[in-house]
Short mmCIF file of C-alpha atoms in Angstrom, two decimals:
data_model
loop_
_atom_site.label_atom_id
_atom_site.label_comp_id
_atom_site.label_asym_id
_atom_site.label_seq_id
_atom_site.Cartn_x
_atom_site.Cartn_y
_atom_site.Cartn_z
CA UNK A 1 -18.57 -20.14 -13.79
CA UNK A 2 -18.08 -18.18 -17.08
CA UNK A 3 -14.32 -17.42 -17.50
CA UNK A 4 -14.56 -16.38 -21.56
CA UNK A 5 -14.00 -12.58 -21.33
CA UNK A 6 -11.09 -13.72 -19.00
CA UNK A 7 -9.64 -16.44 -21.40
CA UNK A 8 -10.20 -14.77 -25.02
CA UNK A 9 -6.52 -13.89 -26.25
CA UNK A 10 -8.11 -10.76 -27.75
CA UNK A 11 -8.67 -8.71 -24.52
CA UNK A 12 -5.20 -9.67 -23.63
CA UNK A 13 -3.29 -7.72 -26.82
CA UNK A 14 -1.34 -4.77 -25.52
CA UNK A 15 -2.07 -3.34 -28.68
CA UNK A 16 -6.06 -2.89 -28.07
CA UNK A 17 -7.23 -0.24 -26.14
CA UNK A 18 -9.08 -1.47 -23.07
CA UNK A 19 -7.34 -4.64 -22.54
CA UNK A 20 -6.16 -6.33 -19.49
CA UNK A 21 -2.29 -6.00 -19.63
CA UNK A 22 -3.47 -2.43 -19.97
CA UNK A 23 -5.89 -1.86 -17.51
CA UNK A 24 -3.15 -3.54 -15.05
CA UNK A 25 -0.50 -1.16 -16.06
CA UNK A 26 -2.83 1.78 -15.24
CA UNK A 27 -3.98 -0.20 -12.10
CA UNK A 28 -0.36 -0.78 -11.02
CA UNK A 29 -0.03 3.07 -11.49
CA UNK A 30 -2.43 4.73 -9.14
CA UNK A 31 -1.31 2.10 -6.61
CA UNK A 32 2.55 2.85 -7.28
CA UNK A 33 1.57 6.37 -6.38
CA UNK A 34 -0.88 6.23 -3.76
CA UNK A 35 1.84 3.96 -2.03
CA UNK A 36 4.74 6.22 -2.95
CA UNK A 37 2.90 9.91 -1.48
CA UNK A 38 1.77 8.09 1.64
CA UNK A 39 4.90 6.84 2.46
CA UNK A 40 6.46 10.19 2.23
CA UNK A 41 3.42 11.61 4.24
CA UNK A 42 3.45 8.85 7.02
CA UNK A 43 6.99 7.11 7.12
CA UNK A 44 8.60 10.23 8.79
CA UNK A 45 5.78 10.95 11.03
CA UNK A 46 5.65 7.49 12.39
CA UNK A 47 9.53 7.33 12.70
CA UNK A 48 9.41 10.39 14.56
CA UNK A 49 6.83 9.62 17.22
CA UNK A 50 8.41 5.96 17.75
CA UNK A 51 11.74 7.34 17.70
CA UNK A 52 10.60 10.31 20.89
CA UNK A 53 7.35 9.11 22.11
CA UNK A 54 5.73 12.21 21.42
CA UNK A 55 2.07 12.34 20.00
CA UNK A 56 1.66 8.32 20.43
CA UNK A 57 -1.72 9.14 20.44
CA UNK A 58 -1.72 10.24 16.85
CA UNK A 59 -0.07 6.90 15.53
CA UNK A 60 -2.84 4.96 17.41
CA UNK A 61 -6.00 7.39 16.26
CA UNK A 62 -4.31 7.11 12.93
CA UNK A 63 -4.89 3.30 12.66
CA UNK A 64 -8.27 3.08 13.99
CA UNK A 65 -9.48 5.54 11.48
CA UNK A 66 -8.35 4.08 8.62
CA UNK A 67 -10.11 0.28 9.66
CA UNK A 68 -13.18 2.81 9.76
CA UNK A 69 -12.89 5.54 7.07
CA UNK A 70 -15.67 4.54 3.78
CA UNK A 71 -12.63 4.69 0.63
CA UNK A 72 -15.74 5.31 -1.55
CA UNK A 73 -17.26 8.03 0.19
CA UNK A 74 -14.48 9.83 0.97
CA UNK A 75 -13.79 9.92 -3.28
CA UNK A 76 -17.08 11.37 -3.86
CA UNK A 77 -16.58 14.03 -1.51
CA UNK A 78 -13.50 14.55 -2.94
CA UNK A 79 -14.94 14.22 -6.38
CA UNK A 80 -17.57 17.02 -5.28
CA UNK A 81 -14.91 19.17 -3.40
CA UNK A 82 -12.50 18.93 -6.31
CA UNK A 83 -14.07 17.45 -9.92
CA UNK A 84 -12.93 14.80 -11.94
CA UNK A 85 -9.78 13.23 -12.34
CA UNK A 86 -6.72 12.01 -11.03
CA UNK A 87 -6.63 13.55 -7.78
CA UNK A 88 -9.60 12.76 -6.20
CA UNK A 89 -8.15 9.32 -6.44
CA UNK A 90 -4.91 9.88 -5.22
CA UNK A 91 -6.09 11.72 -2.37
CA UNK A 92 -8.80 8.78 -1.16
CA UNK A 93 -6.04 6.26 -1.79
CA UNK A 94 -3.21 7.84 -0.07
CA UNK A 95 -5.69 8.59 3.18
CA UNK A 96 -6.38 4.48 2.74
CA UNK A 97 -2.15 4.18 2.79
CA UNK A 98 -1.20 6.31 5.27
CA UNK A 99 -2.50 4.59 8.94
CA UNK A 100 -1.22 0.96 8.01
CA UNK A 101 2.44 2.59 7.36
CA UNK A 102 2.36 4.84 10.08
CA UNK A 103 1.14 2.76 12.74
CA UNK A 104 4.09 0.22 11.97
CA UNK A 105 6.62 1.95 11.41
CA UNK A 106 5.55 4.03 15.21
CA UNK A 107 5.75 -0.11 16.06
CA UNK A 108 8.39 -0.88 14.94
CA UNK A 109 10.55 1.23 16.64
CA UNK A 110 8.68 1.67 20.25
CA UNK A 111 9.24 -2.30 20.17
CA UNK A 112 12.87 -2.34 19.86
CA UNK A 113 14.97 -4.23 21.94
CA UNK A 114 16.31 -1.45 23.90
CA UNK A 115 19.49 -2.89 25.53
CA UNK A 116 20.90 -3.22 22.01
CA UNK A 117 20.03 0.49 21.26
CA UNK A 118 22.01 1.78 24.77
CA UNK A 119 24.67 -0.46 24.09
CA UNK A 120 24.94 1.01 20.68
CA UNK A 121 25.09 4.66 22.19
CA UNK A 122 27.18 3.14 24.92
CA UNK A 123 29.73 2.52 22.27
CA UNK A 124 29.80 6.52 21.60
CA UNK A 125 27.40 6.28 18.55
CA UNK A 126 25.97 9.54 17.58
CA UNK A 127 21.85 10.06 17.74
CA UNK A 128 21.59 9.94 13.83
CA UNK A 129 23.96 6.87 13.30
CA UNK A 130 21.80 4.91 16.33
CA UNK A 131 18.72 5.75 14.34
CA UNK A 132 20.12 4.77 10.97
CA UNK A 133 22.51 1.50 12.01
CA UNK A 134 20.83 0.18 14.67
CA UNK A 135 16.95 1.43 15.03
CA UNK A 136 16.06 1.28 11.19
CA UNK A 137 17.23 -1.49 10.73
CA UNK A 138 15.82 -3.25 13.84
CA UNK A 139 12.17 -2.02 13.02
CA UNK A 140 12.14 -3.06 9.37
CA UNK A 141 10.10 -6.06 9.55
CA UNK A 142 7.53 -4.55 11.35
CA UNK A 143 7.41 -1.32 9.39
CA UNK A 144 7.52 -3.64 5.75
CA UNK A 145 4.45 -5.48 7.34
CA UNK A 146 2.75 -2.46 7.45
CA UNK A 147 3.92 -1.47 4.08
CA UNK A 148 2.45 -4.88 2.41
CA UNK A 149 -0.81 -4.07 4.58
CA UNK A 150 -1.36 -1.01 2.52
CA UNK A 151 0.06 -2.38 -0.90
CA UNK A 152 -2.60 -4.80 -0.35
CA UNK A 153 -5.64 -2.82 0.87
CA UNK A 154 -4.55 -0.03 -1.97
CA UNK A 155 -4.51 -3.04 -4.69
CA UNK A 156 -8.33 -4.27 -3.89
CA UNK A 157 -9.31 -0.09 -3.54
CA UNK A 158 -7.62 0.71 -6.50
CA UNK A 159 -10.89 -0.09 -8.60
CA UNK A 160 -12.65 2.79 -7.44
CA UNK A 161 -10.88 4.90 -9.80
CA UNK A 162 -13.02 3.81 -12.34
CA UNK A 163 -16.02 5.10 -10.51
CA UNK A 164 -15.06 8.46 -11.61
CA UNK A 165 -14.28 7.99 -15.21
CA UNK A 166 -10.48 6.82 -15.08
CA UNK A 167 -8.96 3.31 -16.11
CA UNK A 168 -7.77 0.65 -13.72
CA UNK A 169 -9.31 -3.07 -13.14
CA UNK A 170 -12.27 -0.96 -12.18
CA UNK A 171 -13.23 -0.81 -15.73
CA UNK A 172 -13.97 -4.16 -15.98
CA UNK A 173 -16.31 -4.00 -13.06
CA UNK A 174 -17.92 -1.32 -13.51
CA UNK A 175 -18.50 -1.61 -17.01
CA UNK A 176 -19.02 -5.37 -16.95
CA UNK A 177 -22.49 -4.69 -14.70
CA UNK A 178 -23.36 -1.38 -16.98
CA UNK A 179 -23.71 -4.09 -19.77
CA UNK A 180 -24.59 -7.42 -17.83
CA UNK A 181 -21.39 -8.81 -18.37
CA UNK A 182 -20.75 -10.73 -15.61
CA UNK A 183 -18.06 -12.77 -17.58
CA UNK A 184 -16.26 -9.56 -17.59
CA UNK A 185 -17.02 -8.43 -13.63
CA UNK A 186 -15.71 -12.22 -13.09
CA UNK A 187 -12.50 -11.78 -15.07
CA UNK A 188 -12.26 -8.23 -13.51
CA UNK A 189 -12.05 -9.51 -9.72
CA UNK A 190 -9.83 -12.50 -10.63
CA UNK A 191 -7.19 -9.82 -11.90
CA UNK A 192 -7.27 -7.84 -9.07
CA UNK A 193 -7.06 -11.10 -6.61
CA UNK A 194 -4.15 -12.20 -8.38
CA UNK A 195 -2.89 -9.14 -8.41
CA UNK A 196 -2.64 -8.57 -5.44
CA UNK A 197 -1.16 -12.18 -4.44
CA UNK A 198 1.75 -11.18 -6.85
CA UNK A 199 2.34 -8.06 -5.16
CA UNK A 200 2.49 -8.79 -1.83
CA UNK A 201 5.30 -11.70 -3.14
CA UNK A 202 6.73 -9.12 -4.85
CA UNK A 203 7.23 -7.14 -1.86
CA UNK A 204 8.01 -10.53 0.74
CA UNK A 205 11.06 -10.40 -1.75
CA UNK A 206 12.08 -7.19 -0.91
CA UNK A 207 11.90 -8.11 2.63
CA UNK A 208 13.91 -10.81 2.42
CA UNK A 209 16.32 -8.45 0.66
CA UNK A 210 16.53 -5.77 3.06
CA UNK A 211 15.99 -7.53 6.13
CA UNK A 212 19.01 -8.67 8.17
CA UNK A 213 18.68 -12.88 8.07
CA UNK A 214 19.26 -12.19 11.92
CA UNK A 215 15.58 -10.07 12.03
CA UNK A 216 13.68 -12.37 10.32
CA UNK A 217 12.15 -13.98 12.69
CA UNK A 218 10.08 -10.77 13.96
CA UNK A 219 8.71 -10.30 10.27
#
């Protein structure tokens, strides 16, 4: 096992173009974003249908699509629909995003314990205040499972950004097998496997932070 590319202090200088620090920072970026759009797209959606019941049927099509939907393929059409560039990347990523946090967060609050929610409207709560105080709350762990589903899926997918020309732990992966480097496609999917450890720990923090100790347990 050649680790040399991944061990030579000169591709780690921030100050060299190409190196690993940045390639992660870029990396970190489409994921930050892809994460960010698709929980704006799906987190309300999915909170609405758990929250009425209507269109369950969307939350469940919505999950088995995205176990089936090609990531790749879907870029290159976009790529052909649309050109080159940042977009085309977003757009694949955020369609990979989207079913993991919906489906959960349509979970996590169809799987509530109910009594707790009647008791809280029992005690003259108004509809936004049960949603907010007691059903939010109640459906976090669930719904942050989801969340750390996608961050991880988006992490490992991330690469194919450099398919298409742009930056990203793709590059060494892609460029590593233009040139027979396989030191470099080596060091490339150690990064991203690491990577993607430290961000789902980074992210079991924030559950641990948001979570009421008393929830926990369902997480």
């Amino acid at each position: 096992m050649n680790l040399s590319y991944l061990f030579d202090p000169a591709h780690w200088d921030l100050g060299v173009t190409g190196s690993i620090p940045e390639l992660i920072l870029s990396h970190l970026g489409y994921v930050a974003l892809a994460l960010l759009i698709g929980a704006v797209i799906a987190l309300p959606v999915g909170l609405y249908i758990g929250h009425t019941g209507k269109g369950s049927f969307i939350a469940i099509n919505a999950g088995n699509a995205g176990r089936s939907l090609p990531t790749l393929g879907l870029l290159m059409l976009m790529v052909t629909l649309l050109g080159l560039g940042l977009l085309p990347v977003l757009i694949a990523l955020t369609v990979l995003v989207i079913p993991p946090i919906l489906t959960s967060s349509y979970a996590g609050m169809r799987n509530l314990d109910h009594r707790v929610v009647d008791a809280a409207r029992g005690m003259g709560m108004h509809p936004w205040e049960v949603l907010t105080k007691v059903e939010l709350p109640m459906a976090l762990p669930v719904m942050m499972s989801g969340f750390r589903n996608a961050a991880l899926q988006v992490v490992a997918t991330a690469t194919v950004a450099a398919s298409v020309g742009l930056g990203g732990l793709g590059r060494l992966l892609i460029d590593g097998l233009a040139v027979n480097d396989y030191s470099r496609v080596l060091a490339g999917a150690i990064v991203v496997a690491v990577l993607a450890v430290l961000v789902d720990l980074f992210l079991a923090l924030i559950q641990r932070w948001i979570v009421s100790p008393g929830l926990k347990g369902l997480s």
